[in-house]
Short mmCIF file of C-alpha atoms and ligand atoms in Angstrom, two decimals:
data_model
loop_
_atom_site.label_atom_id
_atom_site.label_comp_id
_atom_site.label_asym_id
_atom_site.label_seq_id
_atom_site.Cartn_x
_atom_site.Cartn_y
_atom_site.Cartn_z
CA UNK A 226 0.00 0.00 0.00
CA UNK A 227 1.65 3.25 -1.11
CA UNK A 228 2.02 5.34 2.17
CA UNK A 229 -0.18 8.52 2.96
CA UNK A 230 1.41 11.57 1.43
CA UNK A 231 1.37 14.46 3.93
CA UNK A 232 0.73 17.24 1.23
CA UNK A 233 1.57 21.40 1.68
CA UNK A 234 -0.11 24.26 0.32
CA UNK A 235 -0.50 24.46 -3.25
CA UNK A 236 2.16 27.97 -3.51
CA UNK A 237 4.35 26.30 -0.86
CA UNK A 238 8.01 27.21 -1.38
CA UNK A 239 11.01 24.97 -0.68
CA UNK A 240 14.51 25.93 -0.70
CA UNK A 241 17.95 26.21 0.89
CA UNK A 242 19.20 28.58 2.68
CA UNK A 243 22.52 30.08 2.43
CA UNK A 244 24.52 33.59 3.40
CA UNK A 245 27.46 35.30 1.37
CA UNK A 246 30.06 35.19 3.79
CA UNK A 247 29.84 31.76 4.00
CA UNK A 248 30.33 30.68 0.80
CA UNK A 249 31.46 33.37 -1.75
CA UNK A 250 35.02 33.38 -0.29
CA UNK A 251 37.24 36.49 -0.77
CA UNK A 252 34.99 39.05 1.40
CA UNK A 253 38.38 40.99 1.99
CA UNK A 254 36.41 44.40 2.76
CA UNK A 255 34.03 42.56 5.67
CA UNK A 256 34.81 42.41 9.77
CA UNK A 257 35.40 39.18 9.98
CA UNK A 258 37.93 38.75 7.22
CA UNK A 259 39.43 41.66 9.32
CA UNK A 260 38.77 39.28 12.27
CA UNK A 261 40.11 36.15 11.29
CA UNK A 262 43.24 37.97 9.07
CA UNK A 263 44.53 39.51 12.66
CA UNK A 264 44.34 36.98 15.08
CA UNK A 265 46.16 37.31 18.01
CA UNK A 266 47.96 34.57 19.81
CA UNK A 267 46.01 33.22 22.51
CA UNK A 268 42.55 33.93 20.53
CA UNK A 269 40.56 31.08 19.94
CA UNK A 270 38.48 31.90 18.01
CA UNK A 271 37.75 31.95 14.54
CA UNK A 272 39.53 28.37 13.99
CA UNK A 273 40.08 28.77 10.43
CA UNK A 274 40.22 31.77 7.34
CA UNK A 275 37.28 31.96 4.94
CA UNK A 276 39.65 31.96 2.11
CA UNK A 277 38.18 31.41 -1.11
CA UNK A 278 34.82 29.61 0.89
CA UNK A 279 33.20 27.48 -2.02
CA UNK A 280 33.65 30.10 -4.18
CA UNK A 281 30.18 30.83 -5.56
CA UNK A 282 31.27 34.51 -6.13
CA UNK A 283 32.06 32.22 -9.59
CA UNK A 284 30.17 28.93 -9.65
CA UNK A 285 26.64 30.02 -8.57
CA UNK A 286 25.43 28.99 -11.74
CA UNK A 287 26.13 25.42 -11.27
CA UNK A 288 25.10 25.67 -7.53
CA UNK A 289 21.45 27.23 -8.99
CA UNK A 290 21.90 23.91 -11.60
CA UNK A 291 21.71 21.97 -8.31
CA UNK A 292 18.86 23.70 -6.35
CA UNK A 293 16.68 23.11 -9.78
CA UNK A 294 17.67 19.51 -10.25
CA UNK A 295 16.49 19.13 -6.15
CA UNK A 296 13.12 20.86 -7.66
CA UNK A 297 13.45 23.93 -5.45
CA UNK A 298 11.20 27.02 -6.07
CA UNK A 299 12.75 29.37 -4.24
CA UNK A 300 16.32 30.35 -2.61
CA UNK A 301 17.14 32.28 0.06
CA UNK A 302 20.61 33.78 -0.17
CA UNK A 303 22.24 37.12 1.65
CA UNK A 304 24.38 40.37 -0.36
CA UNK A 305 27.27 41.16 1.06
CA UNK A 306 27.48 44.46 2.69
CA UNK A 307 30.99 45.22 2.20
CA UNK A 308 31.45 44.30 -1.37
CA UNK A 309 28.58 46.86 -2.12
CA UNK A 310 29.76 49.61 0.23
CA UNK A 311 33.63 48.93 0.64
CA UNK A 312 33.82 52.62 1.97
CA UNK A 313 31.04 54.72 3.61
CA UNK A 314 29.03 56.58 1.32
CA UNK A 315 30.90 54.72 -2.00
CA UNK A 316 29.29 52.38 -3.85
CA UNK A 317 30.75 49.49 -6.18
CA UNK A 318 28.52 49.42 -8.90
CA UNK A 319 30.46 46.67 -10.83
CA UNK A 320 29.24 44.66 -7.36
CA UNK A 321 25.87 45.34 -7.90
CA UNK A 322 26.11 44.22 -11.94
CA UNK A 323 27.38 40.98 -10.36
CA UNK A 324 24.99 40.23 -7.55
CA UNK A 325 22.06 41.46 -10.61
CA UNK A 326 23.49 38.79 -12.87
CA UNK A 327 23.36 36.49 -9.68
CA UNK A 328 19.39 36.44 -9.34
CA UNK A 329 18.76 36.46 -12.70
CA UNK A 330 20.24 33.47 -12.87
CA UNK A 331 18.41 32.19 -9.87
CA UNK A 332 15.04 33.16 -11.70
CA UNK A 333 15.82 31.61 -14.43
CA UNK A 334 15.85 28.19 -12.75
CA UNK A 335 12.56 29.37 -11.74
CA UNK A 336 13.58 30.39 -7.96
CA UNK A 337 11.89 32.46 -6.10
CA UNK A 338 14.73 35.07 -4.33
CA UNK A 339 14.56 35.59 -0.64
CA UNK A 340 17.38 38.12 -0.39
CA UNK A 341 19.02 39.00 3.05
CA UNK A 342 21.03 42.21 3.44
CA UNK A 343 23.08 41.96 6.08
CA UNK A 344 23.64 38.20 7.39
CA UNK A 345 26.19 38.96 10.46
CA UNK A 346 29.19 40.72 8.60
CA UNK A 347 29.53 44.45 8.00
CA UNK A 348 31.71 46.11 5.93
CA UNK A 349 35.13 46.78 8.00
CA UNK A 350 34.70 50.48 8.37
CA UNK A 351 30.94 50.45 9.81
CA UNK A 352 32.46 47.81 12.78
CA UNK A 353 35.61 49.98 13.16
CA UNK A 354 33.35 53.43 13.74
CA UNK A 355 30.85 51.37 16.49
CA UNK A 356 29.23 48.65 14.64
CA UNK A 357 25.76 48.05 15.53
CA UNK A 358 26.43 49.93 18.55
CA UNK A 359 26.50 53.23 17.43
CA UNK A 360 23.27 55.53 17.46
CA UNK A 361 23.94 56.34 13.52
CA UNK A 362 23.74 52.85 12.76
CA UNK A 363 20.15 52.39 11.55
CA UNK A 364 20.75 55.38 9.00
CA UNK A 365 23.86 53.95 7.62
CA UNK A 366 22.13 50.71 7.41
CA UNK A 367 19.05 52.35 5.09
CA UNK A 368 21.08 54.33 3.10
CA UNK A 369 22.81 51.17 2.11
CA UNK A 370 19.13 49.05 1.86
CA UNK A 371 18.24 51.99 -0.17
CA UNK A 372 21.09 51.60 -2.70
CA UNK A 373 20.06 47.41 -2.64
CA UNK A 374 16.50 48.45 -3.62
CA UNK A 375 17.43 51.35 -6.24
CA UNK A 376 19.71 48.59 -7.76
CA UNK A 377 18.56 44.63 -7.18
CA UNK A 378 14.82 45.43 -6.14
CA UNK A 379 13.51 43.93 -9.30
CA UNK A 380 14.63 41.01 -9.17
CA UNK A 381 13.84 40.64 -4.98
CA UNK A 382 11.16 38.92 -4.27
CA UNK A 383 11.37 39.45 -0.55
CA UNK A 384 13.53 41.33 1.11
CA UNK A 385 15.36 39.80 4.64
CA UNK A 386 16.48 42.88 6.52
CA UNK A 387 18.58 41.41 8.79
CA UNK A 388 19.20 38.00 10.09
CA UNK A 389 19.03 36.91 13.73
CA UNK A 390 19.84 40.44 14.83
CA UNK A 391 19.74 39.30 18.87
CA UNK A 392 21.51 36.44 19.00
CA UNK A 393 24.37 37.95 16.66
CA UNK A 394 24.85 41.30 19.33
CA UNK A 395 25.25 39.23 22.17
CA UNK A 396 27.44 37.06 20.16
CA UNK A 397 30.00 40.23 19.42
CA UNK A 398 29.51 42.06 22.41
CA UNK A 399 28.36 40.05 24.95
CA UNK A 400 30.00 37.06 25.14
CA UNK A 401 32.99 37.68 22.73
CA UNK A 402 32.36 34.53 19.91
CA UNK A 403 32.00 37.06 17.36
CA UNK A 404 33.70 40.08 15.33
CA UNK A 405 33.67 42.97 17.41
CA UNK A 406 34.49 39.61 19.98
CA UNK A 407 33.44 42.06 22.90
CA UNK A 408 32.81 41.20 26.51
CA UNK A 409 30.16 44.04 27.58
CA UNK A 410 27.46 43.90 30.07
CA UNK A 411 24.19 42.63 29.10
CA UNK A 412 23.32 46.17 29.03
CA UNK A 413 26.10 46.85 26.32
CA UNK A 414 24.28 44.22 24.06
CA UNK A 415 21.04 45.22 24.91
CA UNK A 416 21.93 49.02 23.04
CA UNK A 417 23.25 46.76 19.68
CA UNK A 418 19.95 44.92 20.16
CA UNK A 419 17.97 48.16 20.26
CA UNK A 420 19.73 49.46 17.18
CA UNK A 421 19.14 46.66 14.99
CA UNK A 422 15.41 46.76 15.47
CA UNK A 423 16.08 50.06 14.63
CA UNK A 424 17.35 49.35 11.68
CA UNK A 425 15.30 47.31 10.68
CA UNK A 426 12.13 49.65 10.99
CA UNK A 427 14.14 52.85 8.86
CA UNK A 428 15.34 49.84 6.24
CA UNK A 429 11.75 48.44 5.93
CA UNK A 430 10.49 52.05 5.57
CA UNK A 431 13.08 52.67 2.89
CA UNK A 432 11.46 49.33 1.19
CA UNK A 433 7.98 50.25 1.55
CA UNK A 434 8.67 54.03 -0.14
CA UNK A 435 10.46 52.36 -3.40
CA UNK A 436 9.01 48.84 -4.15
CA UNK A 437 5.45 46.42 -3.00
CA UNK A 438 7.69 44.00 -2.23
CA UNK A 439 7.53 42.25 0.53
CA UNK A 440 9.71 43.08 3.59
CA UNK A 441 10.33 40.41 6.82
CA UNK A 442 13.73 39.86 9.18
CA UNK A 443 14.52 36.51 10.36
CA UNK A 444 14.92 35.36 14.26
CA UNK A 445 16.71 32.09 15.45
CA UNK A 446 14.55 31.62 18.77
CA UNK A 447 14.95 28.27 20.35
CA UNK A 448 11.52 26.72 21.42
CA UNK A 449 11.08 26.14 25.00
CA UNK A 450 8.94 23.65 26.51
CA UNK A 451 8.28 21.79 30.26
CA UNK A 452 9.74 18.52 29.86
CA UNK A 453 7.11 16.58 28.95
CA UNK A 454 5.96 13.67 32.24
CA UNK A 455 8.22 15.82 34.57
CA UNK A 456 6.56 18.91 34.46
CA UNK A 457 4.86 21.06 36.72
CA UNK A 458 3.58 24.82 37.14
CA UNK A 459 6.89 26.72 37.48
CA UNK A 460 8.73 24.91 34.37
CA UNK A 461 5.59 25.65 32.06
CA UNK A 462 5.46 29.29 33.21
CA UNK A 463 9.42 29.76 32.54
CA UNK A 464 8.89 28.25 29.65
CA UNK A 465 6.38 30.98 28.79
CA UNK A 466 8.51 33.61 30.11
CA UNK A 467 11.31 32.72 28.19
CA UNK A 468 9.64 32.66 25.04
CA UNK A 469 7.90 36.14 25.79
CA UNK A 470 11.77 37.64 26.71
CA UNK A 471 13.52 36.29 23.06
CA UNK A 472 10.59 36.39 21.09
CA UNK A 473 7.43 38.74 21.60
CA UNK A 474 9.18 41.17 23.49
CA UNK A 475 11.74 42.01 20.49
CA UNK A 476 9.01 41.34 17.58
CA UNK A 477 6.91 44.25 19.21
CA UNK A 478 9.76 46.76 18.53
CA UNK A 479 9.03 45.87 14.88
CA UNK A 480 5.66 44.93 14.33
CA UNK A 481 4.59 47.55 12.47
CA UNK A 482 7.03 46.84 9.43
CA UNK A 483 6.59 43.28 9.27
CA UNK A 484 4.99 41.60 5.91
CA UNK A 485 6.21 38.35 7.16
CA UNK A 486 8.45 36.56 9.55
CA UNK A 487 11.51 34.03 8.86
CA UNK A 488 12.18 30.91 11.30
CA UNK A 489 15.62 29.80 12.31
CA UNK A 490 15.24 26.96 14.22
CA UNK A 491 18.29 24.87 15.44
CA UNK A 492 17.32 24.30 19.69
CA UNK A 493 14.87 23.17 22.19
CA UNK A 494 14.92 23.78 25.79
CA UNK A 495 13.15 21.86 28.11
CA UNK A 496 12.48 23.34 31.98
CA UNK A 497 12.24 20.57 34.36
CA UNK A 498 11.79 21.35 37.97
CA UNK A 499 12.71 24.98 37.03
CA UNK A 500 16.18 24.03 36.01
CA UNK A 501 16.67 24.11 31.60
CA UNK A 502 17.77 21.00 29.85
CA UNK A 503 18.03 19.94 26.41
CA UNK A 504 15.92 17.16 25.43
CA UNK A 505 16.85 13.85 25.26
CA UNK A 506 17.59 12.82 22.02
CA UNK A 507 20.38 11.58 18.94
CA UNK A 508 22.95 14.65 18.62
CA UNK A 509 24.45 16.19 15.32
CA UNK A 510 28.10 16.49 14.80
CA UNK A 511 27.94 19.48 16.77
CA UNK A 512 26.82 17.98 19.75
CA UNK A 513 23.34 19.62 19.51
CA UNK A 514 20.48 17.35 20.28
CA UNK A 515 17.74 16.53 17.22
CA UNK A 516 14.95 17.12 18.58
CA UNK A 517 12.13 17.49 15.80
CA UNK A 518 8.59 18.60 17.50
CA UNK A 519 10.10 22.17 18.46
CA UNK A 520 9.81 23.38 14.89
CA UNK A 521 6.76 22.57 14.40
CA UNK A 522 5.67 23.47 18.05
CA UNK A 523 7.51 26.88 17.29
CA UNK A 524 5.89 28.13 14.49
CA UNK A 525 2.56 27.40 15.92
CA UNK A 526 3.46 29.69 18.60
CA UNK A 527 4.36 32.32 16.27
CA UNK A 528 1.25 32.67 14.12
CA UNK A 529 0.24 34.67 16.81
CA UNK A 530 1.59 37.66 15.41
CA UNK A 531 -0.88 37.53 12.49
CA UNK A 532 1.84 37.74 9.93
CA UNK A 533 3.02 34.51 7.10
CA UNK A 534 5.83 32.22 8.34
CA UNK A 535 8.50 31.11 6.52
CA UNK A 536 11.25 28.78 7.92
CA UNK A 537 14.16 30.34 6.84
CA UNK A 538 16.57 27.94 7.90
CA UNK A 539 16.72 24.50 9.56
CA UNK A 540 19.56 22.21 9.30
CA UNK A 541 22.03 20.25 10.94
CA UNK A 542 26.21 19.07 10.24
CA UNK A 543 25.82 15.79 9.65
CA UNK A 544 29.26 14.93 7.40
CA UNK A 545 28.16 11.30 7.07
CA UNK A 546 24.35 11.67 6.71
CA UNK A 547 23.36 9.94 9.14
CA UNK A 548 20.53 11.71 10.43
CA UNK A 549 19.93 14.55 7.96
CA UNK A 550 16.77 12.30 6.66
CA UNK A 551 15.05 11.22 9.51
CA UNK A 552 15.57 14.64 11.19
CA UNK A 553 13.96 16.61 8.37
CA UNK A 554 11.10 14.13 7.55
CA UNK A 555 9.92 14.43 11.40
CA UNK A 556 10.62 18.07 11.59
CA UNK A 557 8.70 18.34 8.11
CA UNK A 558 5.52 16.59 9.17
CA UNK A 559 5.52 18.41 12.79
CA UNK A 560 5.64 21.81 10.37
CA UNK A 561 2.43 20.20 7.95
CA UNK A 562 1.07 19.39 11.45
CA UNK A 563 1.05 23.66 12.50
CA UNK A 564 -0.36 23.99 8.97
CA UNK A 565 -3.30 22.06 9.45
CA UNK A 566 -4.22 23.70 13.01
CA UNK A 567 -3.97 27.04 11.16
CA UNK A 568 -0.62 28.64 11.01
CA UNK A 569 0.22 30.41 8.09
CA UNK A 570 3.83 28.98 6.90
CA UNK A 571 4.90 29.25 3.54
CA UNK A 572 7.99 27.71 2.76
CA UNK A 573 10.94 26.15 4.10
CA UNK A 574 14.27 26.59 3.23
CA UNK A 575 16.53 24.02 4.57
CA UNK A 576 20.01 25.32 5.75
CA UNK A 577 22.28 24.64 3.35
CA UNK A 578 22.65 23.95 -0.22
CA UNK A 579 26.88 23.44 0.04
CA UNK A 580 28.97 22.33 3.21
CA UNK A 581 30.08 25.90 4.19
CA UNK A 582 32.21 28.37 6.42
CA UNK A 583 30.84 27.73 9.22
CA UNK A 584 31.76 30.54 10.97
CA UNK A 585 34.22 30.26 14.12
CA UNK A 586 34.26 26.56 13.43
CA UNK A 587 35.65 26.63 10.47
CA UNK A 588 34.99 24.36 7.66
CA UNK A 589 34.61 21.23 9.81
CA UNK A 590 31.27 20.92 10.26
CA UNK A 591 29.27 19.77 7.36
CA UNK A 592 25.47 21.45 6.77
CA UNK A 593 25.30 20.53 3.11
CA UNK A 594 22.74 18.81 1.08
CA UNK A 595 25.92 18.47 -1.28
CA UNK A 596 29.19 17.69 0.20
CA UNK A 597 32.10 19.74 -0.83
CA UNK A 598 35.47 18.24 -1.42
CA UNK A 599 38.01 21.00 -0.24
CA UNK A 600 40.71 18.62 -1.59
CA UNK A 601 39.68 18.35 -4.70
CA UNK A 602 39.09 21.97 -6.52
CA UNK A 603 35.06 22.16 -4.12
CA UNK A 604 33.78 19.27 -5.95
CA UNK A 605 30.13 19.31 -5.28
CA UNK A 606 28.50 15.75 -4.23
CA UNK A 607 25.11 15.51 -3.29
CA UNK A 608 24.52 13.48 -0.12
CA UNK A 609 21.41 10.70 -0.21
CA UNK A 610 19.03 13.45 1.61
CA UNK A 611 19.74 15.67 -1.20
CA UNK A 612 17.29 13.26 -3.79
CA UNK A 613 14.89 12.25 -0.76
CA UNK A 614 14.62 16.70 -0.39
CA UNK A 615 14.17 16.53 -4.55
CA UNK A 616 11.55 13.55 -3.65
CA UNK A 617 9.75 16.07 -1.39
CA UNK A 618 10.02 19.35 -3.24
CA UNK A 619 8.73 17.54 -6.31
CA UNK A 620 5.49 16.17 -4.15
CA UNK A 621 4.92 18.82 -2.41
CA UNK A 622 4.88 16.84 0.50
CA UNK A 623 6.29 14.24 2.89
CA UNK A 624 5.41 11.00 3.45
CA UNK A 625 2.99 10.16 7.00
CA UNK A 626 5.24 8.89 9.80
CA UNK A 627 4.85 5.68 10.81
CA UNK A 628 2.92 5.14 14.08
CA UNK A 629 5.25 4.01 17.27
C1 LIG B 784 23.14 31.16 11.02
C2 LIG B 784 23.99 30.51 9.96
C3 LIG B 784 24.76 29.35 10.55
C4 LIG B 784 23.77 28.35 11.12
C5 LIG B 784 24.39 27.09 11.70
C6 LIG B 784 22.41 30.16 11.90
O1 LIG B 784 22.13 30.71 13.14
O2 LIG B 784 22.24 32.08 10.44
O3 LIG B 784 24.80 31.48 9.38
O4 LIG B 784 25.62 28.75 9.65
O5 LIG B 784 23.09 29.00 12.18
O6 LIG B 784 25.14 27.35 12.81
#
C-alpha cells in the first residue's frame, strides 16, 4: 500500500538557505575577514580563514543547476554588505552588476529570491566606527538598503532585513564569539539589540517608499517547553517567560514593518523542575540534540503575530548523513502538522545547499545537502538526503510517519 502523502499548500516554497560570507570566499572588505586575518595569539576563536569559501562569487550557476535539479522554487541567499559599500558613502557598482546577474540566474531556474542584506558581517569600516552599537547605525544601514533596492529590487522577491539580529549582538559584544568579539554587560548588548530593530524599521520604511515588495527579518529563537511527564507549574510558566523575553518582546519593537516573519530553528529547551535541559535525544556532529517537535511546536506559537511564516533555515552538520533524513522528515511533518491547526507557513528553506564556512568553526562541520570536497578543486557531491529533499520538493509533500 503506497504510504499517505502528507501534502503542503498548493504555492508552498522549498529551498535552501545560504549567506554570502559563508560561501562566496574572498569578502576581503568585511569584519570578519578583518577578524580572522589579525588573530592574536592566545585567541581562539575563529579556527580557520574563509579563504576562497566554495567560491560561488564564480560557480553560482552550477550551484542554482543543483537547487533546480532538487526541484526547489525558491532560494534564500544574503548580499554582502561590504562588497557593495567597501567605503562609507561609496558604492561598487560593478558589485551590484554581479549580484544582478546572480538572481537572474536564480530566476531563471525558476527560484523564487529571498534576499538577506546583512547576514552577520559588515563592511570593516561600519564595525571599526561602532558597529551596531553606534546611534547612527540604523541610518547607515538604510542608506545602504536603499542603494540594494534602487539597484537589485527587481529582481527581490522578498527582502530579509537582517538576520538573527539578537543572538548575533550578544554574540560580538556580549560574550565575545564574534567580530567585534566584545565582553560588555548585558546592558552593552542590549543598546546593539535596540539598534538593529532600529534598523530594521528605517530599512523596511526605505522598502515600503520604493518597491510592494515584501519586507520580513529573520529570528533564530529556540523553542522552549516543560519537559514533557516531569513537568509542573513553574517549568511551564518559565517556559512561557522565556519565550515572551527572546521572542514577543523584540518582535513588538518591529511589528509595524513586518509583511512576514523568517524561522531559524536549530534548539529546544526543556524546563524541568525549574532548572533548563536539552531534550533527550540523537545529537548532530555538533553535539546539539535533534529534537524534531520544536519546529513545528515553534511556528505554531508564532502565528500569533498575524503575519506569514516562513522557515528560513533549519539544518544540521551531519558529514556522514546519518541523520539529515530522519531529522527533516519528522521536523517536516511536525511543520504540515502547525499547517493544518492554522498557522500560516509558507515555505521552508533548509540550511544549506553546500557544506560551508561555518563561521568560528571553520569548515569542519558539514550542513550541506551536497558535500564539498576541499581537496579536490570544491567538488560538489550531493549526499542521499539531497534526492529524498528533490523527492519532497517535487510532491509537495512528505510521506505520514509511521505510528510508534
Ligand atoms: C546562522 C547561519 C549558521 C547556522 C548554523 C544560523 O544561526 O544564520 O549562518 O551557519 O546558524 O550554525
Amino acid at each position: 500500500m503506497p504510504k499517505k502523502l502528507l501534502s503542503f499548500p498548493k504555492k508552498f516554497l522549498w529551498g535552501t538557505a545560504s549567506a554570502s560570507y559563508q560561501v562566496e570566499g574572498n569578502n576581503i572588505h568585511s569584519d570578519w575577514w578583518h577578524w580572522e586575518t589579525t588573530k592574536k595569539p592566545g585567541q581562539k576563536w575563529p579556527l580557520e580563514r574563509s579563504g576562497i569559501a566554495c567560491d560561488f562569487y564564480n560557480r553560482y550557476e552550477k550551484d542554482f543547476d543543483l537547487c533546480k535539479k532538487m526541484n526547489n522554487n525558491a532560494v534564500r541567499l544574503s548580499v554582502e554588505w561590504a562588497r557593495l559599500e567597501p567605503k562609507q558613502g561609496e558604492f561598487n557598482r560593478a558589485e551590484f552588476a554581479h549580484y544582478r546577474k546572480v538572481l537572474k540566474a536564480a530566476k531563471k531556474r525558476g527560484l523564487k529570491t529571498f534576499i538577506t542584506l546583512n547576514h552577520f558581517t559588515n563592511p570593516l569600516w561600519f564595525s571599526q566606527q561602532g558597529g551596531w552599537r553606534q546611534r547612527q547605525a540604523p541610518r547607515i544601514f538604510a542608506r545602504y538598503v536603499e542603494e540594494c533596492v534602487k539597484e537589485l529590487g527587481k529582481d527581490i522577491d522578498a527582502f530579509i532585513t537582517i538576520n538573527e539580529p539578537d543572538g548575533n549582538a550578544m554574540q560580538g559584544y556580549v560574550t565575545g564569539k564574534r567580530y567585534p568579539g566584545k565582553k560588555l554587560s548585558i546592558l552593552g548588548g542590549l543598546v546593539a539589540i535596540a539598534n538593529y530593530h532600529r534598523a530594521h524599521n528605517a530599512a523596511a520604511k526605505v522598502i515600503k517608499s520604493l518597491t510592494h515588495t515584501p519586507v520580513g527579518i529573520v529570528k533564530n529563537i529556540g523553542w522552549f517547553e516543560a519537559r514533557p511527564g516531569a513537568s509542573f507549574f513553574l517549568d511551564r510558566w518559565l517556559a512561557r517567560f522565556c519565550l515572551w523575553l527572546v521572542c514577543d518582546s523584540l518582535i513588538h519593537l518591529i511589528h509595524k514593518n513586518l509583511d512576514f516573519l523568517g524561522y531559524n530553528h536549530y534548539f529546544t529547551i526543556q524546563f524541568s523542575y525549574g532548572m533548563p535541559h536539552f531534550p533527550k535525544g540523537p545529537k548532530n556532529d555538533m553535539n546539539w540534540v535533534l529534537y524534531p517537535p520544536g519546529l513545528g511546536r515553534m511556528l505554531t506559537y508564532m502565528n500569533k503575530f498575524g503575519v506569514p511564516l516562513y522557515v528560513t533555515e533549519h539544518g544540521l552538520p551531519d558529514r556522514n548523513d546519518t541523520h539529515r533524513k530522519w531529522y527533516m522528515h519528522e521536523s517536516l511533518a511536525g511543520v504540515h502538522k502547525a499547517i493544518q491547526n492554522g498557522a500560516d507557513i509558507r515555505g521552508y528553506f533548509h540550511w544549506t545547499l553546500t557544506d560551508n564556512f561555518e563561521w568560528n568553526d571553520g569548515y569542519d562541520p558539514r550542513f550541506g545537502l551536497v558535500a564539498i570536497d576541499r581537496e579536490n578543486n570544491l567538488k560538489r557531491t550531493p549526499r542521499p538526503s539531497f534526492y529524498w529533499y528533490a523527492k519532497v520538493c517535487k510532491q509537495n509533500g512528505v510521506e505520514a510517519l509511521k505510528t510508534k
